Short mmCIF file of C-alpha atoms in Angstrom, two decimals:
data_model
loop_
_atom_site.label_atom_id
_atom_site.label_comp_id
_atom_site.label_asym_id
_atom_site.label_seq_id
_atom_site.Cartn_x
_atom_site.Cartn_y
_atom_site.Cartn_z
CA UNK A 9 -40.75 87.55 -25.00
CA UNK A 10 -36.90 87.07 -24.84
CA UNK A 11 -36.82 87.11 -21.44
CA UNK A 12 -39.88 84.48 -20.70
CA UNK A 13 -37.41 82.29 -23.66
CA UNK A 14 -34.75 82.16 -21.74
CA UNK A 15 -36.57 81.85 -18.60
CA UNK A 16 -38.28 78.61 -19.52
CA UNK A 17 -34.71 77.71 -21.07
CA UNK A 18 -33.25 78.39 -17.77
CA UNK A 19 -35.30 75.47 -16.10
CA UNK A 20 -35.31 73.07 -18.58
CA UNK A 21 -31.61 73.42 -17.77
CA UNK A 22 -31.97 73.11 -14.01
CA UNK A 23 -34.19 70.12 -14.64
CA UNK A 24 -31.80 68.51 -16.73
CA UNK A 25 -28.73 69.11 -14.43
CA UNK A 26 -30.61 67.82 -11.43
CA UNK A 27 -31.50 64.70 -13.35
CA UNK A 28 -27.61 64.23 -13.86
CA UNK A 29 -26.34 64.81 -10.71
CA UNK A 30 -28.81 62.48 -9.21
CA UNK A 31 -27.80 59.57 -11.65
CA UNK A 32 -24.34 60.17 -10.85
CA UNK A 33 -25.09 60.27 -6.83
CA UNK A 34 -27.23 56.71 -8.08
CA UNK A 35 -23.50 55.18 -9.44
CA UNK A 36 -21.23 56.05 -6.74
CA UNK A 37 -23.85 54.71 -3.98
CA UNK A 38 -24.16 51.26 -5.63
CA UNK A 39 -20.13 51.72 -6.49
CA UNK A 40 -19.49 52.15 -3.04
CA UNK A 41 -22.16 48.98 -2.03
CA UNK A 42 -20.39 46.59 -4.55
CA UNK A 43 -20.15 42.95 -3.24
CA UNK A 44 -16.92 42.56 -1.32
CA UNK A 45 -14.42 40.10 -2.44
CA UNK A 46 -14.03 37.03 -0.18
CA UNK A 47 -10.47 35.57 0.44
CA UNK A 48 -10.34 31.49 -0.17
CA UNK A 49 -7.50 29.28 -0.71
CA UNK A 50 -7.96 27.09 -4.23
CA UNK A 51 -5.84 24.70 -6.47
CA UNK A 52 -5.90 23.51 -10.14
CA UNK A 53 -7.78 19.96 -10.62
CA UNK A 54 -4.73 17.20 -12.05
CA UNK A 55 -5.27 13.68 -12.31
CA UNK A 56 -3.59 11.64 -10.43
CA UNK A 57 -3.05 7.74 -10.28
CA UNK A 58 -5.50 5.93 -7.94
CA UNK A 59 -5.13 1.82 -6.90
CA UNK A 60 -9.11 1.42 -6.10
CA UNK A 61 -9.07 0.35 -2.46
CA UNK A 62 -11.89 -1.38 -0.03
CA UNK A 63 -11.01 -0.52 3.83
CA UNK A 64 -12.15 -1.89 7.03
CA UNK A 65 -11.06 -2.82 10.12
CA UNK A 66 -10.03 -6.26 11.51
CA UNK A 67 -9.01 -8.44 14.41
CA UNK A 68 -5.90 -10.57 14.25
CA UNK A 69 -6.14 -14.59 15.63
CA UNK A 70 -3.75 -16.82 15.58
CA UNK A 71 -3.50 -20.00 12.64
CA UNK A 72 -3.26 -22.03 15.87
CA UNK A 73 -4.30 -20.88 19.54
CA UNK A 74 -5.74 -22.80 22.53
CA UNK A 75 -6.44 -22.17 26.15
CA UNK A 76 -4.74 -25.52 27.61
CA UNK A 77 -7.20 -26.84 30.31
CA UNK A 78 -6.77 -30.14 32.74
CA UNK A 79 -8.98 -32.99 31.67
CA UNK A 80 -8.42 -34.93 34.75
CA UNK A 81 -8.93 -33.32 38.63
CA UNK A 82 -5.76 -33.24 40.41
CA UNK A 83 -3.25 -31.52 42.29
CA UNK A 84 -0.33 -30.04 40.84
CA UNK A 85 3.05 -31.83 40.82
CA UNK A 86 5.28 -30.72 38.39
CA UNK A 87 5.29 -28.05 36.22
CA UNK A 88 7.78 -28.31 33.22
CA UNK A 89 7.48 -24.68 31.86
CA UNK A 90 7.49 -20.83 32.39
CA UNK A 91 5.87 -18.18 31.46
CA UNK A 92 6.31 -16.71 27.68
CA UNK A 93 8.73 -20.01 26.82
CA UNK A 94 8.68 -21.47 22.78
CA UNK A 95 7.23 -25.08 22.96
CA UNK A 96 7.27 -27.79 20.69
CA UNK A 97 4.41 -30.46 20.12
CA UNK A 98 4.58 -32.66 22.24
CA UNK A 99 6.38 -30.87 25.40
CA UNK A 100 5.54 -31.73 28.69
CA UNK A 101 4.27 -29.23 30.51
CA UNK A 102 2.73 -30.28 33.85
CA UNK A 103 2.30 -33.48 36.13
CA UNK A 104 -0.95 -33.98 38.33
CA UNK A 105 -0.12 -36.67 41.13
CA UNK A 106 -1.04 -39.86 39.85
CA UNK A 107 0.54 -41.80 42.55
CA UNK A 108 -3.27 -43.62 43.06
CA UNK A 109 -3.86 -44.34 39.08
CA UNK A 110 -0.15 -45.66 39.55
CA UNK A 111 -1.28 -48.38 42.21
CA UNK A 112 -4.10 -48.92 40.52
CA UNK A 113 -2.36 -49.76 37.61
CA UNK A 114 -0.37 -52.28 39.35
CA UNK A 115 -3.40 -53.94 40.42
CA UNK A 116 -4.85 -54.08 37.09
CA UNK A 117 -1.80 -55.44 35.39
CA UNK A 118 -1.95 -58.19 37.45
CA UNK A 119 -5.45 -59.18 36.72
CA UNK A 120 -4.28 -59.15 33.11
CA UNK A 121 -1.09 -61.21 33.60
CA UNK A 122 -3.93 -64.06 35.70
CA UNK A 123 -6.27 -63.66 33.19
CA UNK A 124 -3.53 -64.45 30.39
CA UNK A 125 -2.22 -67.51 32.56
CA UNK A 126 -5.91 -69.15 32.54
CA UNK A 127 -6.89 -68.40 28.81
CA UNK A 128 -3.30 -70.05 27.68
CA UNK A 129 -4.06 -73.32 29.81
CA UNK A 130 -8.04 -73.71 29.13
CA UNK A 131 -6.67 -73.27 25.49
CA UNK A 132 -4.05 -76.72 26.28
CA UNK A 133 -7.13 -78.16 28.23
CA UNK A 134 -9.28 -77.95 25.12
CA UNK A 135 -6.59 -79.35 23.34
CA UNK A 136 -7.07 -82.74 25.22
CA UNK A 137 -11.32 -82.34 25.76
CA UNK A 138 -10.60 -81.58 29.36
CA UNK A 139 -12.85 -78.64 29.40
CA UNK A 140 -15.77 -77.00 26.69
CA UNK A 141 -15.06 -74.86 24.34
CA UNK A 142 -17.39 -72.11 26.47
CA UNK A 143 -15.09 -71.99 29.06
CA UNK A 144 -12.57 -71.27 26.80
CA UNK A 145 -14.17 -68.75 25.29
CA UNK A 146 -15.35 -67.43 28.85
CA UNK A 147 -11.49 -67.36 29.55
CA UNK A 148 -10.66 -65.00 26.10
CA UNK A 149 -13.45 -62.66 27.04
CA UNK A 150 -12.01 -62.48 30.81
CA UNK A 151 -8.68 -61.44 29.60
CA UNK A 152 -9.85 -58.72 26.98
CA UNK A 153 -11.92 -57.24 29.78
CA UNK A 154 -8.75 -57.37 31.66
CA UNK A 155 -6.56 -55.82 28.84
CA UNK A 156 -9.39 -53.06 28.55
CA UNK A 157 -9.77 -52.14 31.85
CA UNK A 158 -5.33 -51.57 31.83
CA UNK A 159 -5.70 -49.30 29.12
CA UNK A 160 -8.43 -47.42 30.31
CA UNK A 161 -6.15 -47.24 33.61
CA UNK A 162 -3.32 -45.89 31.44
CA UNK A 163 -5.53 -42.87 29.34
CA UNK A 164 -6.37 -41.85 32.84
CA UNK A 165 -2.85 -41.87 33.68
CA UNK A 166 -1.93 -39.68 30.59
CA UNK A 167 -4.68 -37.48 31.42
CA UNK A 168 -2.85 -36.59 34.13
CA UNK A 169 0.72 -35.11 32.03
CA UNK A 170 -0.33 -32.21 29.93
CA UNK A 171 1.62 -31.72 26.69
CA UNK A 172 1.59 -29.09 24.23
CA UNK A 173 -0.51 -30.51 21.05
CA UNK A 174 1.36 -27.67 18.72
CA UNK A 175 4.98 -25.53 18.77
CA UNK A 176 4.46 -22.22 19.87
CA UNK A 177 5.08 -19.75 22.39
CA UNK A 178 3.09 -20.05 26.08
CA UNK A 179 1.60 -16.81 28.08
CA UNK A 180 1.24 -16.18 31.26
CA UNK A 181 1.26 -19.16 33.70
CA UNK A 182 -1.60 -19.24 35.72
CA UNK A 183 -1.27 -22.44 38.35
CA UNK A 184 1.26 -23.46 41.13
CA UNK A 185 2.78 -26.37 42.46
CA UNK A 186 0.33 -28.27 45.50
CA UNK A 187 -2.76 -26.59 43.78
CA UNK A 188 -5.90 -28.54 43.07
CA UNK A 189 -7.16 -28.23 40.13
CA UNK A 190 -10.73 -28.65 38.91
CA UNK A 191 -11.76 -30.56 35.49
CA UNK A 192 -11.71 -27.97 32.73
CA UNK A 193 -9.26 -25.24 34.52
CA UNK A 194 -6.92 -23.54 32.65
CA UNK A 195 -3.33 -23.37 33.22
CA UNK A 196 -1.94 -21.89 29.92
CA UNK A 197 -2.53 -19.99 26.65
CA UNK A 198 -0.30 -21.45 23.92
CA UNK A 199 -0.39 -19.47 20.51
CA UNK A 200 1.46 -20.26 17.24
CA UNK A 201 1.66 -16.74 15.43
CA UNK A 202 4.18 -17.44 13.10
CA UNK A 203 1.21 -16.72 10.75
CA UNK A 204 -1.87 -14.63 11.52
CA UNK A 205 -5.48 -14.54 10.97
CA UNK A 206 -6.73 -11.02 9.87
CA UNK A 207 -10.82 -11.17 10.50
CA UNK A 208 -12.69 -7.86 9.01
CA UNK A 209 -16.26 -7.80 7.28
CA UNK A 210 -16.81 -5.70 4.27
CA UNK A 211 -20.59 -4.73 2.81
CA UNK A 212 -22.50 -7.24 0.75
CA UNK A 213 -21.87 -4.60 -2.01
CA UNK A 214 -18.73 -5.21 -2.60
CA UNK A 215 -19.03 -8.78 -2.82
CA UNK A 216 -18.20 -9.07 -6.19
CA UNK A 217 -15.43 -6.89 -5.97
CA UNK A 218 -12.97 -9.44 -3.75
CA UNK A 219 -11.65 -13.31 -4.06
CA UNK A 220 -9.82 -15.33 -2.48
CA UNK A 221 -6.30 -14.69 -2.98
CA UNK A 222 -6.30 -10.86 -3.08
CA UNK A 223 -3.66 -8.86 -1.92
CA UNK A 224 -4.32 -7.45 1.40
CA UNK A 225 -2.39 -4.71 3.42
CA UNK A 226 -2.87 -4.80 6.95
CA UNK A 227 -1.95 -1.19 9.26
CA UNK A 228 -1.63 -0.75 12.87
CA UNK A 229 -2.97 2.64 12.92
CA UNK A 230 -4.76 4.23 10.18
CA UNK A 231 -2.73 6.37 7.64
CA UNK A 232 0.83 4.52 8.86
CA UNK A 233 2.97 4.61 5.97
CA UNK A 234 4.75 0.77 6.92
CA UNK A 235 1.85 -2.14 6.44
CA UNK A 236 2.36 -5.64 6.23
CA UNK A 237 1.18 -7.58 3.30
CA UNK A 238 -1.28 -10.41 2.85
CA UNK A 239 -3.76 -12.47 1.08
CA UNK A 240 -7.41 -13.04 1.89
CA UNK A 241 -7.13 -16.77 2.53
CA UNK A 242 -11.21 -17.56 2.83
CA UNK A 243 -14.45 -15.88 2.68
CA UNK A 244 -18.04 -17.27 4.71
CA UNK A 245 -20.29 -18.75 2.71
CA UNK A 246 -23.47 -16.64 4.31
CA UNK A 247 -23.98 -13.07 4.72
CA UNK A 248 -24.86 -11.93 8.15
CA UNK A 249 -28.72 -11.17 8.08
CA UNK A 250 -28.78 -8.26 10.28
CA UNK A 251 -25.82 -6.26 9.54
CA UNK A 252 -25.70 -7.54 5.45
CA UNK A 253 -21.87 -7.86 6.00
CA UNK A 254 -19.85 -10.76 4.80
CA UNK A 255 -17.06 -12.49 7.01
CA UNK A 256 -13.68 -12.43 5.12
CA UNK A 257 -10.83 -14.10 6.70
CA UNK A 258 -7.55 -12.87 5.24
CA UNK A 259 -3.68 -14.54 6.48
CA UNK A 260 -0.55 -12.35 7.05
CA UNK A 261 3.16 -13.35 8.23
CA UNK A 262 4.46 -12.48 12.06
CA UNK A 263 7.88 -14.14 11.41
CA UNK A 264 9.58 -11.79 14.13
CA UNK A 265 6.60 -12.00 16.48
CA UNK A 266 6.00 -8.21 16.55
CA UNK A 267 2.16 -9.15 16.10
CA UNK A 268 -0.30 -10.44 18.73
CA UNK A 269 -3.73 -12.36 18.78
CA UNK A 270 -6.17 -10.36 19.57
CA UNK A 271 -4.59 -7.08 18.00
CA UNK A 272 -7.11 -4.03 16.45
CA UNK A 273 -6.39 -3.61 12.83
CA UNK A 274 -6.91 -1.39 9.61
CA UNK A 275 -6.85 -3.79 6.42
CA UNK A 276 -7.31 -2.61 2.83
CA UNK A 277 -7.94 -4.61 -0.07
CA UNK A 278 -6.97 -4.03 -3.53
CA UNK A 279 -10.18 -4.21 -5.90
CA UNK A 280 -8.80 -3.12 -9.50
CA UNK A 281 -5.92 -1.61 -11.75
CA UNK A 282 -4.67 1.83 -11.47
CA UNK A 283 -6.67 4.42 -12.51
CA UNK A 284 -6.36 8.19 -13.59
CA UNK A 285 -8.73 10.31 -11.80
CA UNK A 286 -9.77 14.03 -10.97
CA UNK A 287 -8.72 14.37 -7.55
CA UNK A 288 -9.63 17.31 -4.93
CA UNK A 289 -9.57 17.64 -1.44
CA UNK A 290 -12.10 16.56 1.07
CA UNK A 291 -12.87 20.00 2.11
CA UNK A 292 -13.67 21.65 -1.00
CA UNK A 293 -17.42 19.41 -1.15
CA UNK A 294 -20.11 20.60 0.34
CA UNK A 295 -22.91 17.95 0.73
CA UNK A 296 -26.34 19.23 1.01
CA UNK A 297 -29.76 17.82 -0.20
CA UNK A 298 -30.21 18.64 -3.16
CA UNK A 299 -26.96 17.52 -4.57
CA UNK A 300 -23.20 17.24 -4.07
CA UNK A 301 -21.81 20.76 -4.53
CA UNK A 302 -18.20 22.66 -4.85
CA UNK A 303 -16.83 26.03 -6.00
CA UNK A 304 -14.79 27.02 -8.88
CA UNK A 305 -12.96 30.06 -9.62
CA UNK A 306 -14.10 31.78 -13.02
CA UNK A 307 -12.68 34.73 -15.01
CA UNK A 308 -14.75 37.75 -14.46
CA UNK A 309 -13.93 39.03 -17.91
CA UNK A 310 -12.40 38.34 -21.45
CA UNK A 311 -9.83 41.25 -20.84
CA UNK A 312 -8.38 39.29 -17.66
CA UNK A 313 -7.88 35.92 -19.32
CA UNK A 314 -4.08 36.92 -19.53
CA UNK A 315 -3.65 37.59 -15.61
CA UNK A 316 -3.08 34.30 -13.41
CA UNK A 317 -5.93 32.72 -10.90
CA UNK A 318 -3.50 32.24 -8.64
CA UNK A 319 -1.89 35.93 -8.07
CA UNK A 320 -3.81 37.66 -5.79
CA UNK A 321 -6.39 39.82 -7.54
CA UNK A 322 -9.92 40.32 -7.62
CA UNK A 323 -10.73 39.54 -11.07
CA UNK A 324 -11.81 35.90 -10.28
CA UNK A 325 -15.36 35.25 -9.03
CA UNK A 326 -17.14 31.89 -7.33
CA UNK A 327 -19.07 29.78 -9.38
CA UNK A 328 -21.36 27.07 -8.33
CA UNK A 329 -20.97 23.45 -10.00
CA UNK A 330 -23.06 20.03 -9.20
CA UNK A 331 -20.48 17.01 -9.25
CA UNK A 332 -20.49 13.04 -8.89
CA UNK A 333 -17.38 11.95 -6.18
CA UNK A 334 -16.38 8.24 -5.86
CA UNK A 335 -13.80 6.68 -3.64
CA UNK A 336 -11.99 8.59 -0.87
CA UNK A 337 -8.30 8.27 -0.23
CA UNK A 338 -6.91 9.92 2.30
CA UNK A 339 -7.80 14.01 2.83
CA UNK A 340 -8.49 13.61 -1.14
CA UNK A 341 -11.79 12.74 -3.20
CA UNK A 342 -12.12 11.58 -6.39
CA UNK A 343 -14.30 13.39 -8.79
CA UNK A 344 -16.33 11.24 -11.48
CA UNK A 345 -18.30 13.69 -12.98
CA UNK A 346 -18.87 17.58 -13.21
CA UNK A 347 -15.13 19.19 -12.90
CA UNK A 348 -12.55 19.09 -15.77
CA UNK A 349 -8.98 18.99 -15.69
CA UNK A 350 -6.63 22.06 -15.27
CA UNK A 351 -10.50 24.09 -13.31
CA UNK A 352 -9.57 26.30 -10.48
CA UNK A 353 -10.97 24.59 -6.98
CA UNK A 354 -12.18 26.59 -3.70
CA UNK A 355 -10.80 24.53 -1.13
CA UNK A 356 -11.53 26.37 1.76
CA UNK A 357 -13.82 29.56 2.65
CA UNK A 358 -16.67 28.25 0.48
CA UNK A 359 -19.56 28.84 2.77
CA UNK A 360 -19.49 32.77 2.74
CA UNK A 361 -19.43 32.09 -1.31
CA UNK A 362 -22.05 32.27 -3.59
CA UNK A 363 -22.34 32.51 -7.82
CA UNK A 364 -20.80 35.65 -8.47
CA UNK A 365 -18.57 36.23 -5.28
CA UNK A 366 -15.38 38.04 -6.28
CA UNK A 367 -12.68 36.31 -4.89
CA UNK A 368 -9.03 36.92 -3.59
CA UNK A 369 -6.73 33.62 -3.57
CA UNK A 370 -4.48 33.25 -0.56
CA UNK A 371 -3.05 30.18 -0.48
CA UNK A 372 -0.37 30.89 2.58
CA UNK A 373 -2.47 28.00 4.63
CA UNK A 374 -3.46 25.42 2.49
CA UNK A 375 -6.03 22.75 3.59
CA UNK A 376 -4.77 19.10 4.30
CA UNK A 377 -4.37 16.93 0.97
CA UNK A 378 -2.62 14.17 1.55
CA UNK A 379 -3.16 10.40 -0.14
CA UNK A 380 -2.22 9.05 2.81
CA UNK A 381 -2.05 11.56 5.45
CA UNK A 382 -0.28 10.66 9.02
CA UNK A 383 -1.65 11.34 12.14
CA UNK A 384 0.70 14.31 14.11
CA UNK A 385 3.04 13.23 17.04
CA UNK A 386 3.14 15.63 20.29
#
């Protein structure tokens, strides 16, 4: 009977030890199958000053520009100027050959001078009832036709001289001396750019957002540092129907000429006050359809809240969060809703994260975060 006891006891044991080692087999396999951590770079959310900004790009045109053309047909024969020289209103600047309007001028001139001889005596004729007062009369209207036909003679004389009808600086000539030229043809391009022109749409959205008389900043190349300030100086009174932009026409300063008419621009406008907001990189969003995403880096547990986010260690895992951005600046975006100040950002290495992803922080290459970043010279 003792022996059957300690028989059964014997098993029970077996059983029981069996049961054991298989649970701890069970731990180490899943130990061993724990999710590896993932190594991402992050930063701590500040606020940061932001001057709320509208951007878009523009094309500069001078206050006052003209292609000069001939009115008259003619051949060249004189040309007062060269190429790239600073006029002032009024300059001559070429001379068609005029020698026939010239002659007949002369011949005109001394219609008038006849004409003037018979109106003054019918006028002493009348005097004494030698003649009607319809000749008379018939003499006056003879001489004004005269006097017109002289100065028609002489506006197609001046037709002939081309002057500059504003100071500015000339381009590139584009006629010779002994060359006909055709009614219409051009000869010149004469620009004033003392003061420029800066023509850029913006979305009927932000209509309400702009006046005239807001500060402007005008770049040559997006994200220079140097820009040159202006005003918006005039805004169209319609709203283009197929593109539902609206025509703003802003005015800068060239005084030493370093701008040209026709130049590609990036203009900002100032739309508000400062403001403090939650700022993050650009490449810490993720934008998907259900909503505009980014990671954070949590605490794993209550007995690590002493040890830094920032040092290295595994005790920090991903968590998901849903946020609201507004306006972008730069590599940064602000953050309206969804992230508070001082939270832990993934900026880069988010897409092999998910909720619970351990993490390791390396932040020897940091993702770009500049306001106003500047493109790289090579």
């Amino acid at each position: 009977m003792i022996i059957m006891l300690l028989a059964v006891a014997a098993v029970f044991a077996s059983i029981i030890g069996y049961q054991a080692f298989v649970a701890n087999m069970m731990q180490q396999f899943l130990a061993s199958n724990a999710r590896p951590p993932a190594t991402v770079t992050a930063m701590q959310v500040e606020r940061q000053m932001w001057l709320l900004q509208r951007s878009a790009v523009g094309t500069l045109r001078a206050v006052q520009g003209v292609n000069i053309r001939v009115e008259a047909a003619g051949v060249v024969k004189g040309i007062h100027f060269k190429s790239g020289d600073i006029v002032n209103k009024g300059k001559l600047l070429l001379e068609l050959d005029n020698g026939e309007e010239k002659a007949q001028l002369k011949a005109l001139q001394a219609s008038r001078k006849l004409a003037e001889i018979n109106y003054k005596r019918d006028r002493e004729q009348l005097k004494i009832h030698a003649i009607s007062q319809a000749q008379l009369d018939a003499s006056r209207a003879e001489l004004d036709n005269r006097k017109a036909q002289e100065t028609k003679q002489l506006a197609m004389i001046a037709k002939k001289q081309i002057r500059a009808p504003f100071a500015g600086q000339l381009g590139v000539s584009r006629i010779n001396l002994g060359q006909y030229l055709n009614v219409a043809e051009q000869i010149v391009s004469l620009q004033n750019t003392r003061s420029l022109y800066v023509d850029f749409n913006l979305p009927q959205k932000y209509i309400g957002e702009i006046a005239v008389g807001q500060v402007i900043h005008v770049y040559m190349q997006q994200g220079a540092a140097v820009s040159i300030a202006g005003k918006i100086a005039s805004m169209d009174v319609i709203v283009d129907g197929s593109t539902r932009n609206i025509l703003i026409e802003g005015l800068i300063d060239n005084v030493d000429g370093s701008l040209m008419s026709g130049m590609f621009v990036h203009v900002k406008i100032n739309t508000g006050e400062a403001q403090s907001l939650l700022t993050v990189p650009q490449t810490s969003i993720s934008y998907n359809a259900y909503g505009t995403t980014l990671f954070i880096a949590n605490k794993e547990s209550s007995d690590q809240l002493d040890k830094s986010p920032m040092d290295g260690k595994t005790q920090l895992v991903a968590q998901q969060r849903f946020v609201t951005t507004g306006s972008k600046r730069g590599d940064q975006v602000a953050i309206i809703k969804g992230l508070n100040e001082g939270d832990t950002v993934i900026t880069s290495g988010q897409l092999k994260l998910k909720n619970g992803t351990p993490l390791i922080i390396d932040n020897t290459v940091l993702p770009a975060n500049a306001a106003a970043p500047r493109p790289q010279e090579h």
